[in-house]
XYZ file of C-alpha atoms in Angstrom:
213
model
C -23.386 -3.935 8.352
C -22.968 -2.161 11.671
C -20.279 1.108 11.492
C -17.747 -0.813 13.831
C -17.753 -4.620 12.160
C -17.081 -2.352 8.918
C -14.280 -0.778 9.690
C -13.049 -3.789 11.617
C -13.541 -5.547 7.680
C -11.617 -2.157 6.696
C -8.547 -3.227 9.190
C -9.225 -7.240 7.999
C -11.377 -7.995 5.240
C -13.297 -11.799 5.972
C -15.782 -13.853 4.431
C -18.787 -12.034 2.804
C -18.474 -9.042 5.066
C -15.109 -8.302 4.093
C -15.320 -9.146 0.462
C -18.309 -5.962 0.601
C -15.657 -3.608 1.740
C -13.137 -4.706 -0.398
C -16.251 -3.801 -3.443
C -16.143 -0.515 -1.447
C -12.745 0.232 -1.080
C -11.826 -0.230 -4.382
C -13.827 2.684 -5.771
C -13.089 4.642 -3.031
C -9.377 4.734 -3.523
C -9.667 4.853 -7.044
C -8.514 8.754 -7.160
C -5.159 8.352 -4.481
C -4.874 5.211 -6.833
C -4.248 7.063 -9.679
C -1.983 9.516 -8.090
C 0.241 7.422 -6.485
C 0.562 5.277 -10.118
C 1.610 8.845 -11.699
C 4.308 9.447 -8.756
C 5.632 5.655 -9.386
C 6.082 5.970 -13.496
C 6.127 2.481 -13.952
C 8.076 1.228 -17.023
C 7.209 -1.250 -19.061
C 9.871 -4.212 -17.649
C 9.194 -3.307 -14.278
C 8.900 -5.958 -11.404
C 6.430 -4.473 -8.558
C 5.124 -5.566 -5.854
C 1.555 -4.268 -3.837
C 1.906 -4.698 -0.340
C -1.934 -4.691 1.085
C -3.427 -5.668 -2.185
C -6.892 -5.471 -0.573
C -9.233 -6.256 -3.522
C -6.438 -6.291 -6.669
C -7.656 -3.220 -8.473
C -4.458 -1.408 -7.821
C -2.823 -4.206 -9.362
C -5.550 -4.455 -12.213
C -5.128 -0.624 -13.530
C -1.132 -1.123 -13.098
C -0.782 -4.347 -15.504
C -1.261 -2.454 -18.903
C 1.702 -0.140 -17.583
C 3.828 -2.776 -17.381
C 3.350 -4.738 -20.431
C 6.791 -7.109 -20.106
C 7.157 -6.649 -16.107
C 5.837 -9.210 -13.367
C 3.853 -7.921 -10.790
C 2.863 -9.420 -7.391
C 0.620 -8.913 -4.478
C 0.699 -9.870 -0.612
C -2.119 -9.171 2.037
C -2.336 -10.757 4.919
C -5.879 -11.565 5.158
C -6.866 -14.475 3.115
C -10.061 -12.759 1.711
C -8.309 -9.923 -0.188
C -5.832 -12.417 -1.663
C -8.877 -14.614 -2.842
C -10.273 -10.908 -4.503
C -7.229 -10.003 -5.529
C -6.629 -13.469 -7.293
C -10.632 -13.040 -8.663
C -10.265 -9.329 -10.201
C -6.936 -10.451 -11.984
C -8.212 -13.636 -13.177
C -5.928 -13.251 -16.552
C -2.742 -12.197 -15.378
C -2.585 -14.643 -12.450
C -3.549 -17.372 -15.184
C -0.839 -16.251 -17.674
C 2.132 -15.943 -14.658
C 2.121 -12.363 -14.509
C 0.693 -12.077 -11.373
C 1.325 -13.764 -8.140
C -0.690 -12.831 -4.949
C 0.812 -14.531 -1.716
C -1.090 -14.889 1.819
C 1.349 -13.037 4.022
C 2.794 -10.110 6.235
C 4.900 -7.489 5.331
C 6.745 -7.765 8.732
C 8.258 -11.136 6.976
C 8.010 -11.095 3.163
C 7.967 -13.859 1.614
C 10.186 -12.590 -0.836
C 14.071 -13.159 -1.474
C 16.428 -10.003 -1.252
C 16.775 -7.452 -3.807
C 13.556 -8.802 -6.199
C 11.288 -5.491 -6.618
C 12.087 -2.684 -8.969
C 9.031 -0.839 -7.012
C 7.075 -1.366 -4.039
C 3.849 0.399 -3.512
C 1.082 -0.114 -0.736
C -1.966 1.921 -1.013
C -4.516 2.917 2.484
C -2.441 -0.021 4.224
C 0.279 1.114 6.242
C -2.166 2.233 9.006
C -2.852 -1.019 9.742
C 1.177 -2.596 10.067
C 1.975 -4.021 12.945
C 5.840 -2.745 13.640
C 6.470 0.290 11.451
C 9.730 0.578 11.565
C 10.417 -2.859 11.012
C 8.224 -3.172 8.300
C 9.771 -0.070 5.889
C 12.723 -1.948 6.622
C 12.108 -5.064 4.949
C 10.446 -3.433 2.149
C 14.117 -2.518 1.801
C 15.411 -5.958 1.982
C 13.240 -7.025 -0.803
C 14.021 -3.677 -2.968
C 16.611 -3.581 -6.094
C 19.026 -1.625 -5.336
C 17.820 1.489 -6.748
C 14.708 0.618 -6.439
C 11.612 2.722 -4.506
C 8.972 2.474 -1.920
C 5.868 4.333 -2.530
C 3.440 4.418 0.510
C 0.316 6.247 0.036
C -2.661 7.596 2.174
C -5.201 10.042 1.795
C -5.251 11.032 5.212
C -1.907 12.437 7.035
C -2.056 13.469 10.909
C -2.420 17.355 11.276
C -4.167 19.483 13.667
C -7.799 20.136 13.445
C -8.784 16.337 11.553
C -12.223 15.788 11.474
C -13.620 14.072 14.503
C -15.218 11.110 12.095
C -11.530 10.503 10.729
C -10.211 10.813 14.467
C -13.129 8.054 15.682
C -11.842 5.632 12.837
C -8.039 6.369 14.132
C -9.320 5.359 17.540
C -11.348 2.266 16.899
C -9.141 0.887 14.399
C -5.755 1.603 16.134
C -4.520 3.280 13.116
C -1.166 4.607 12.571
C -1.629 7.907 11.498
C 1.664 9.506 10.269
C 2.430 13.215 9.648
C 4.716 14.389 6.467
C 7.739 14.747 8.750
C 7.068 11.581 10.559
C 7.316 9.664 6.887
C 10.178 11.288 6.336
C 11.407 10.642 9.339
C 10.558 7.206 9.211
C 12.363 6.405 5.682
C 15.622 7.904 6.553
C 15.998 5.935 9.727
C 15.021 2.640 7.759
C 18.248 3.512 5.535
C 16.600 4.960 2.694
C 17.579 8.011 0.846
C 16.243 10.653 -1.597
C 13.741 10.560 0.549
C 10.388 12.878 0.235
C 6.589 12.839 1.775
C 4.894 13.590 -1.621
C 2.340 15.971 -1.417
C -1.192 16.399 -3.456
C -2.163 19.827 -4.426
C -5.945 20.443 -3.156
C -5.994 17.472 -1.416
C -4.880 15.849 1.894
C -2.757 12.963 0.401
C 0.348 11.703 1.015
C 3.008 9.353 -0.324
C 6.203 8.581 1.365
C 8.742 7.953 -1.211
C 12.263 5.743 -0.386
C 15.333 4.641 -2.562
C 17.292 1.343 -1.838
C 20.892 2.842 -1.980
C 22.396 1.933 -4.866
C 24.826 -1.202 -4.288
C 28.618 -0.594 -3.812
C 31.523 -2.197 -5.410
């Protein structure tokens, strides 16, 4: 596959080309996976859901943290929801798992269902930012968190391969204070840009306000 139609299948995984970077993706995120899984600390009732579920293995290595919880995944190309629904075969058979064909600028979601959101390597890719941290918010517990997680943040001197995939792609390429940013004005609080020691990782971290009387 030719460098541009791949990262194009990065952006919007389809048909046979896609479903080979999914295969790719998967093991490539598997380290940020695992960190941003630590920063969540699921319990064991939660209800989560993966916005960008790409090719489910996020969703696969959460389910044994969350033995009594439901957990659910939306993507809005139809090949990573076909993965997703392929690589979780037992959960999505037993009604633990739902995966949903959608966008996270209109979830399809009622308000105040998730005890946790998380999207992982996605958020580049959203169509209206702002917007879109807001109705993770809408679909949020109160007290519940948003956990959005890259392993690249935008800071002076980025490699020019990383900068070429910004520019073909369109990516949204956020810096810590720009997350931050971001979160507050969406009406979050406790609000933090995690950061990963030796690495270039980050993970913007929300609470719904808690609900008043």
């Amino acid at each position: 596959m030719e460098q541009e139609a791949y990262l194009q299948n990065a952006r919007f995984p389809n048909g046979e080309d896609g479903r080979s970077v999914l295969n790719t993706m998967r093991d490539s995120h598997t380290a940020v996976t695992t960190w941003a899984l630590e920063l969540m600390a699921p319990q064991p009732d939660d209800v989560i859901l993966d916005v960008g579920c790409g090719g489910g293995r996020a969703l696969h290595r959460l389910s044994p943290l969350v033995p009594e919880g439901k957990l659910y995944g939306v993507d809005y190309a139809e090949t990573a929801v076909e993965c997703t629904k392929e690589e979780n075969r037992e959960d999505v058979a037993s009604g633990k798992l739902t995966v949903v064909h959608g966008s996270v600028s209109a979830l399809p979601f009622p308000d105040n269902t998730f005890d946790k959101v998380f999207s992982i390597e996605s958020y580049y890719f959203w169509p209206d930012l702002q917007n879109d941290v807001k109705e993770i918010l809408r679909v949020l517990k109160p007290g519940g968190k948003v956990y959005i997680t890259a392993d690249i943040h935008d800071r002076p001197n980025l490699p020019e391969e990383t900068l070429y995939h910004i520019r073909t792609l369109n990516m949204t390429n956020l810096s810590y204070e720009e997350m931050e940013s971001l979160l507050i004005k969406a009406g979050y609080e406790k609000v933090q840009a995690a950061r990963k020691d030796g690495e270039e990782w980050m993970c913007g971290i929300g609470q719904k306000p808690a609900a008043t009387v």
